[in-house]
Amino acid sequence: MMNPTFLYGTAWKEEETERLTRLAIEAGFRGIDTANQRRHYFEAGVGAAVAKAIADGLLRRDEIFLQTKFTYADGQDHRMPYDPNADVATQVQQSFASSLEHLQVASIDSYVLHGPSQRRGLGAADGEAWRAMESIHRSGRTRHLGISNVALDQLEELMRIAAVPPSFVQNRCFARTRWDRNVRAFCREHGIVYQGFSLLTANARELNHQDFWQIVERLDRTPAQVVFRFALQVGMLPLTGTTDPDHMREDLDIGSFELSGEDLGVIETIAG
Ligand SMILES: NC(=O)c1ccc[n+]([C@@H]2O[C@H](COP(=O)([O-])OP(=O)(O)OC[C@H]3O[C@@H](n4cnc5c(N)ncnc54)[C@H](OP(=O)(O)O)[C@@H]3O)[C@@H](O)[C@H]2O)c1
C-alpha cells in the first residue's frame, strides 16, 4: 500500500484500545501507530480491532499501514514482551514476534526503534538493536524501519552506521523549535518521512497566539485542523490519538482546504 497521510495513534487507551481503533478505521484512518510497550499501549487491542475489521470486510490487510515499535527495558514496566536478561538482538526478535502475534498479521509496514538507549549519541545497544531490525527487514516481515525520539546528531549517526536506513522518524513536534526544523530538513534531504506527534498537546501556548487564531477564523476551521493541515503542507505525516469520533472526522477532513505560503510562514514562526 501507499504510505498514509495521517496516522491514528493508539497510546494511553487501555481497555478502550480495540473500540477506538475500530472507530478510527470506520472514520477512515488507514495508518495505525502502536508499540509493544504495555505501559503506554495495548497492542493486542489494536490487533483485535484490525483483525475484526478485516474479517468484517471493512478493508483488506494491504489497505492498512501498521507500525509498531521496539522499546528498551527501561521504557517498559514489568509487562515486558521479551526476556530482559537476553541480549538486545534477542530482545528485538522476541518483541517483534510478540508484536506479530498481538497484531495477528504475518508482516507489518514499519518497525520503529522507540528511542535511542542514551540521551546523546548512539550506544552499542542501538547498533545491536538496529542490526536486529535490519535482519527482520531483510526477512520481509517489515517493509520499513524507523526511529523515534531522536535528535539530529543521533539521526546523522544512525545514517552512517545503517545498512538499511530509516524510512521514518517519529518525534514530538514543538512549535518552539520551529516544529523540529533541523530534523525535518535532514529528513527531507535523505528521503525520510517525518512523523510528528503531540502537535496539539505540546503547543498549547502557541495555538492560543492571536496570529494563529486569525488564520483559524479566516478559514473557518478548527485549531486542530489548521495545525494538521500545516503539518501536511510542510511535508510531515501527522499523528492524532483523538478518542472522539467527531474529532476523528475533523482531523481527516484536512484535504479540502489549503494554507497560503504566508499562513505557513506565520505558523512556522509562531513561537518567535
Ligand atoms: N514515539 C513516542 O515516543 C510517542 C510519544 C507520544 C505519542 N506517540 C504517538 O502519537 C499519538 C498521538 O499522541 P499525542 O501526544 O499527539 O496526543 P493525543 O493522544 O493525540 O492527544 C490529543 C489531545 O488533544 C485533544 N483534541 C482536541 N481536539 C482534537 C482534535 N480535533 N484532534 C485530535 N485531538 C484533539 C484530544 O482530546 P479528544 O480525545 O477528546 O479528541 C487529546 O486530549 C499516540 O497515540 C502515539 O501513537 C508516540
PDB file of N, CA, C and O in Angstrom, residues 58-100:
ATOM      1  N   LEU A  58     -14.359  -4.655   6.098  1.00  0.00           N
ATOM      2  CA  LEU A  58     -14.197  -3.195   6.040  1.00  0.00           C
ATOM      3  C   LEU A  58     -13.000  -2.810   5.186  1.00  0.00           C
ATOM      4  O   LEU A  58     -12.983  -1.747   4.548  1.00  0.00           O
ATOM      5  N   LEU A  59     -11.966  -3.630   5.219  1.00  0.00           N
ATOM      6  CA  LEU A  59     -10.758  -3.360   4.454  1.00  0.00           C
ATOM      7  C   LEU A  59      -9.931  -4.630   4.361  1.00  0.00           C
ATOM      8  O   LEU A  59     -10.183  -5.599   5.091  1.00  0.00           O
ATOM      9  N   ARG A  60      -8.971  -4.620   3.434  1.00  0.00           N
ATOM     10  CA  ARG A  60      -8.042  -5.739   3.326  1.00  0.00           C
ATOM     11  C   ARG A  60      -6.765  -5.398   4.086  1.00  0.00           C
ATOM     12  O   ARG A  60      -6.462  -4.226   4.309  1.00  0.00           O
ATOM     13  N   ARG A  61      -6.015  -6.424   4.429  1.00  0.00           N
ATOM     14  CA  ARG A  61      -4.745  -6.186   5.137  1.00  0.00           C
ATOM     15  C   ARG A  61      -3.874  -5.185   4.392  1.00  0.00           C
ATOM     16  O   ARG A  61      -3.242  -4.324   5.008  1.00  0.00           O
ATOM     17  N   ASP A  62      -3.825  -5.305   3.063  1.00  0.00           N
ATOM     18  CA  ASP A  62      -2.919  -4.419   2.312  1.00  0.00           C
ATOM     19  C   ASP A  62      -3.478  -3.001   2.149  1.00  0.00           C
ATOM     20  O   ASP A  62      -2.873  -2.163   1.498  1.00  0.00           O
ATOM     21  N   GLU A  63      -4.620  -2.746   2.765  1.00  0.00           N
ATOM     22  CA  GLU A  63      -5.162  -1.384   2.715  1.00  0.00           C
ATOM     23  C   GLU A  63      -4.945  -0.623   4.016  1.00  0.00           C
ATOM     24  O   GLU A  63      -5.434   0.497   4.172  1.00  0.00           O
ATOM     25  N   ILE A  64      -4.229  -1.240   4.948  1.00  0.00           N
ATOM     26  CA  ILE A  64      -3.943  -0.531   6.204  1.00  0.00           C
ATOM     27  C   ILE A  64      -2.464  -0.631   6.551  1.00  0.00           C
ATOM     28  O   ILE A  64      -1.849  -1.693   6.427  1.00  0.00           O
ATOM     29  N   PHE A  65      -1.907   0.503   6.926  1.00  0.00           N
ATOM     30  CA  PHE A  65      -0.490   0.625   7.264  1.00  0.00           C
ATOM     31  C   PHE A  65      -0.347   0.402   8.766  1.00  0.00           C
ATOM     32  O   PHE A  65      -0.935   1.133   9.566  1.00  0.00           O
ATOM     33  N   LEU A  66       0.437  -0.612   9.145  1.00  0.00           N
ATOM     34  CA  LEU A  66       0.611  -0.931  10.573  1.00  0.00           C
ATOM     35  C   LEU A  66       2.046  -0.663  10.987  1.00  0.00           C
ATOM     36  O   LEU A  66       2.989  -1.188  10.389  1.00  0.00           O
ATOM     37  N   GLN A  67       2.172   0.116  12.038  1.00  0.00           N
ATOM     38  CA  GLN A  67       3.504   0.461  12.560  1.00  0.00           C
ATOM     39  C   GLN A  67       3.558   0.146  14.050  1.00  0.00           C
ATOM     40  O   GLN A  67       2.662   0.513  14.804  1.00  0.00           O
ATOM     41  N   THR A  68       4.613  -0.550  14.462  1.00  0.00           N
ATOM     42  CA  THR A  68       4.806  -0.744  15.892  1.00  0.00           C
ATOM     43  C   THR A  68       6.281  -0.524  16.242  1.00  0.00           C
ATOM     44  O   THR A  68       7.081  -0.176  15.374  1.00  0.00           O
ATOM     45  N   LYS A  69       6.607  -0.694  17.532  1.00  0.00           N
ATOM     46  CA  LYS A  69       7.938  -0.275  17.995  1.00  0.00           C
ATOM     47  C   LYS A  69       8.589  -1.304  18.914  1.00  0.00           C
ATOM     48  O   LYS A  69       7.895  -2.059  19.599  1.00  0.00           O
ATOM     49  N   PHE A  70       9.919  -1.251  18.932  1.00  0.00           N
ATOM     50  CA  PHE A  70      10.701  -1.957  19.943  1.00  0.00           C
ATOM     51  C   PHE A  70      11.086  -0.948  21.009  1.00  0.00           C
ATOM     52  O   PHE A  70      11.644   0.112  20.705  1.00  0.00           O
ATOM     53  N   THR A  71      10.816  -1.304  22.269  1.00  0.00           N
ATOM     54  CA  THR A  71      11.084  -0.406  23.393  1.00  0.00           C
ATOM     55  C   THR A  71      12.062  -1.087  24.347  1.00  0.00           C
ATOM     56  O   THR A  71      11.824  -2.224  24.773  1.00  0.00           O
ATOM     57  N   TYR A  72      13.148  -0.399  24.691  1.00  0.00           N
ATOM     58  CA  TYR A  72      14.118  -0.944  25.644  1.00  0.00           C
ATOM     59  C   TYR A  72      13.474  -1.187  27.004  1.00  0.00           C
ATOM     60  O   TYR A  72      12.457  -0.557  27.349  1.00  0.00           O
ATOM     61  N   ALA A  73      14.133  -2.044  27.797  1.00  0.00           N
ATOM     62  CA  ALA A  73      13.593  -2.429  29.112  1.00  0.00           C
ATOM     63  C   ALA A  73      13.337  -1.212  30.011  1.00  0.00           C
ATOM     64  O   ALA A  73      12.361  -1.196  30.759  1.00  0.00           O
ATOM     65  N   ASP A  74      14.186  -0.187  29.917  1.00  0.00           N
ATOM     66  CA  ASP A  74      13.977   0.952  30.826  1.00  0.00           C
ATOM     67  C   ASP A  74      12.768   1.805  30.438  1.00  0.00           C
ATOM     68  O   ASP A  74      12.372   2.694  31.202  1.00  0.00           O
ATOM     69  N   GLY A  75      12.167   1.537  29.291  1.00  0.00           N
ATOM     70  CA  GLY A  75      10.921   2.217  28.926  1.00  0.00           C
ATOM     71  C   GLY A  75       9.697   1.349  29.171  1.00  0.00           C
ATOM     72  O   GLY A  75       8.573   1.742  28.852  1.00  0.00           O
ATOM     73  N   GLN A  76       9.919   0.169  29.722  1.00  0.00           N
ATOM     74  CA  GLN A  76       8.817  -0.776  29.952  1.00  0.00           C
ATOM     75  C   GLN A  76       8.480  -0.822  31.441  1.00  0.00           C
ATOM     76  O   GLN A  76       9.276  -0.410  32.275  1.00  0.00           O
ATOM     77  N   ASP A  77       7.311  -1.353  31.768  1.00  0.00           N
ATOM     78  CA  ASP A  77       7.066  -1.733  33.163  1.00  0.00           C
ATOM     79  C   ASP A  77       7.337  -3.236  33.269  1.00  0.00           C
ATOM     80  O   ASP A  77       8.066  -3.787  32.426  1.00  0.00           O
ATOM     81  N   HIS A  78       6.766  -3.894  34.273  1.00  0.00           N
ATOM     82  CA  HIS A  78       7.076  -5.318  34.455  1.00  0.00           C
ATOM     83  C   HIS A  78       6.519  -6.194  33.329  1.00  0.00           C
ATOM     84  O   HIS A  78       6.939  -7.331  33.172  1.00  0.00           O
ATOM     85  N   ARG A  79       5.597  -5.655  32.514  1.00  0.00           N
ATOM     86  CA  ARG A  79       4.984  -6.459  31.450  1.00  0.00           C
ATOM     87  C   ARG A  79       5.828  -6.370  30.170  1.00  0.00           C
ATOM     88  O   ARG A  79       5.445  -5.773  29.189  1.00  0.00           O
ATOM     89  N   MET A  80       6.995  -6.998  30.196  1.00  0.00           N
ATOM     90  CA  MET A  80       7.921  -6.891  29.056  1.00  0.00           C
ATOM     91  C   MET A  80       7.651  -7.980  28.032  1.00  0.00           C
ATOM     92  O   MET A  80       7.445  -9.125  28.397  1.00  0.00           O
ATOM     93  N   PRO A  81       7.726  -7.628  26.751  1.00  0.00           N
ATOM     94  CA  PRO A  81       7.426  -8.622  25.705  1.00  0.00           C
ATOM     95  C   PRO A  81       8.665  -9.429  25.307  1.00  0.00           C
ATOM     96  O   PRO A  81       8.739  -9.926  24.190  1.00  0.00           O
ATOM     97  N   TYR A  82       9.637  -9.520  26.207  1.00  0.00           N
ATOM     98  CA  TYR A  82      10.862 -10.277  25.933  1.00  0.00           C
ATOM     99  C   TYR A  82      11.563 -10.560  27.246  1.00  0.00           C
ATOM    100  O   TYR A  82      11.208 -10.000  28.292  1.00  0.00           O
ATOM    101  N   ASP A  83      12.592 -11.402  27.153  1.00  0.00           N
ATOM    102  CA  ASP A  83      13.402 -11.725  28.330  1.00  0.00           C
ATOM    103  C   ASP A  83      14.385 -10.577  28.568  1.00  0.00           C
ATOM    104  O   ASP A  83      15.292 -10.358  27.757  1.00  0.00           O
ATOM    105  N   PRO A  84      14.238  -9.833  29.664  1.00  0.00           N
ATOM    106  CA  PRO A  84      15.103  -8.665  29.881  1.00  0.00           C
ATOM    107  C   PRO A  84      16.567  -9.048  30.111  1.00  0.00           C
ATOM    108  O   PRO A  84      17.449  -8.180  30.036  1.00  0.00           O
ATOM    109  N   ASN A  85      16.813 -10.314  30.386  1.00  0.00           N
ATOM    110  CA  ASN A  85      18.202 -10.747  30.589  1.00  0.00           C
ATOM    111  C   ASN A  85      18.874 -11.201  29.292  1.00  0.00           C
ATOM    112  O   ASN A  85      20.080 -11.448  29.269  1.00  0.00           O
ATOM    113  N   ALA A  86      18.091 -11.310  28.238  1.00  0.00           N
ATOM    114  CA  ALA A  86      18.663 -11.709  26.946  1.00  0.00           C
ATOM    115  C   ALA A  86      19.430 -10.527  26.342  1.00  0.00           C
ATOM    116  O   ALA A  86      19.248  -9.380  26.764  1.00  0.00           O
ATOM    117  N   ASP A  87      20.284 -10.809  25.365  1.00  0.00           N
ATOM    118  CA  ASP A  87      20.977  -9.701  24.692  1.00  0.00           C
ATOM    119  C   ASP A  87      19.969  -8.909  23.854  1.00  0.00           C
ATOM    120  O   ASP A  87      18.864  -9.385  23.572  1.00  0.00           O
ATOM    121  N   VAL A  88      20.363  -7.702  23.462  1.00  0.00           N
ATOM    122  CA  VAL A  88      19.428  -6.787  22.797  1.00  0.00           C
ATOM    123  C   VAL A  88      18.873  -7.379  21.504  1.00  0.00           C
ATOM    124  O   VAL A  88      17.675  -7.257  21.212  1.00  0.00           O
ATOM    125  N   ALA A  89      19.738  -8.039  20.728  1.00  0.00           N
ATOM    126  CA  ALA A  89      19.267  -8.612  19.457  1.00  0.00           C
ATOM    127  C   ALA A  89      18.143  -9.625  19.705  1.00  0.00           C
ATOM    128  O   ALA A  89      17.137  -9.652  18.987  1.00  0.00           O
ATOM    129  N   THR A  90      18.320 -10.443  20.744  1.00  0.00           N
ATOM    130  CA  THR A  90      17.289 -11.427  21.093  1.00  0.00           C
ATOM    131  C   THR A  90      16.018 -10.720  21.564  1.00  0.00           C
ATOM    132  O   THR A  90      14.896 -11.123  21.221  1.00  0.00           O
ATOM    133  N   GLN A  91      16.188  -9.672  22.332  1.00  0.00           N
ATOM    134  CA  GLN A  91      15.020  -8.900  22.797  1.00  0.00           C
ATOM    135  C   GLN A  91      14.221  -8.352  21.610  1.00  0.00           C
ATOM    136  O   GLN A  91      12.992  -8.391  21.592  1.00  0.00           O
ATOM    137  N   VAL A  92      14.938  -7.841  20.613  1.00  0.00           N
ATOM    138  CA  VAL A  92      14.257  -7.303  19.423  1.00  0.00           C
ATOM    139  C   VAL A  92      13.490  -8.423  18.722  1.00  0.00           C
ATOM    140  O   VAL A  92      12.317  -8.256  18.365  1.00  0.00           O
ATOM    141  N   GLN A  93      14.150  -9.567  18.553  1.00  0.00           N
ATOM    142  CA  GLN A  93      13.479 -10.689  17.870  1.00  0.00           C
ATOM    143  C   GLN A  93      12.238 -11.136  18.643  1.00  0.00           C
ATOM    144  O   GLN A  93      11.182 -11.375  18.064  1.00  0.00           O
ATOM    145  N   GLN A  94      12.365 -11.236  19.964  1.00  0.00           N
ATOM    146  CA  GLN A  94      11.228 -11.687  20.778  1.00  0.00           C
ATOM    147  C   GLN A  94      10.103 -10.649  20.767  1.00  0.00           C
ATOM    148  O   GLN A  94       8.924 -10.994  20.662  1.00  0.00           O
ATOM    149  N   SER A  95      10.466  -9.391  20.869  1.00  0.00           N
ATOM    150  CA  SER A  95       9.469  -8.328  20.885  1.00  0.00           C
ATOM    151  C   SER A  95       8.720  -8.299  19.549  1.00  0.00           C
ATOM    152  O   SER A  95       7.483  -8.169  19.502  1.00  0.00           O
ATOM    153  N   PHE A  96       9.491  -8.447  18.462  1.00  0.00           N
ATOM    154  CA  PHE A  96       8.860  -8.410  17.137  1.00  0.00           C
ATOM    155  C   PHE A  96       7.907  -9.597  16.945  1.00  0.00           C
ATOM    156  O   PHE A  96       6.786  -9.423  16.455  1.00  0.00           O
ATOM    157  N   ALA A  97       8.352 -10.781  17.344  1.00  0.00           N
ATOM    158  CA  ALA A  97       7.496 -11.974  17.209  1.00  0.00           C
ATOM    159  C   ALA A  97       6.203 -11.784  18.002  1.00  0.00           C
ATOM    160  O   ALA A  97       5.098 -12.117  17.545  1.00  0.00           O
ATOM    161  N   SER A  98       6.340 -11.211  19.196  1.00  0.00           N
ATOM    162  CA  SER A  98       5.175 -10.938  20.037  1.00  0.00           C
ATOM    163  C   SER A  98       4.258  -9.893  19.376  1.00  0.00           C
ATOM    164  O   SER A  98       3.028 -10.008  19.417  1.00  0.00           O
ATOM    165  N   SER A  99       4.849  -8.899  18.715  1.00  0.00           N
ATOM    166  CA  SER A  99       4.037  -7.892  18.003  1.00  0.00           C
ATOM    167  C   SER A  99       3.207  -8.534  16.892  1.00  0.00           C
ATOM    168  O   SER A  99       2.028  -8.210  16.720  1.00  0.00           O
ATOM    169  N   LEU A 100       3.847  -9.438  16.134  1.00  0.00           N
ATOM    170  CA  LEU A 100       3.085 -10.098  15.054  1.00  0.00           C
ATOM    171  C   LEU A 100       1.913 -10.877  15.638  1.00  0.00           C
ATOM    172  O   LEU A 100       0.817 -10.887  15.066  1.00  0.00           O
TER     173      LEU A 100
END
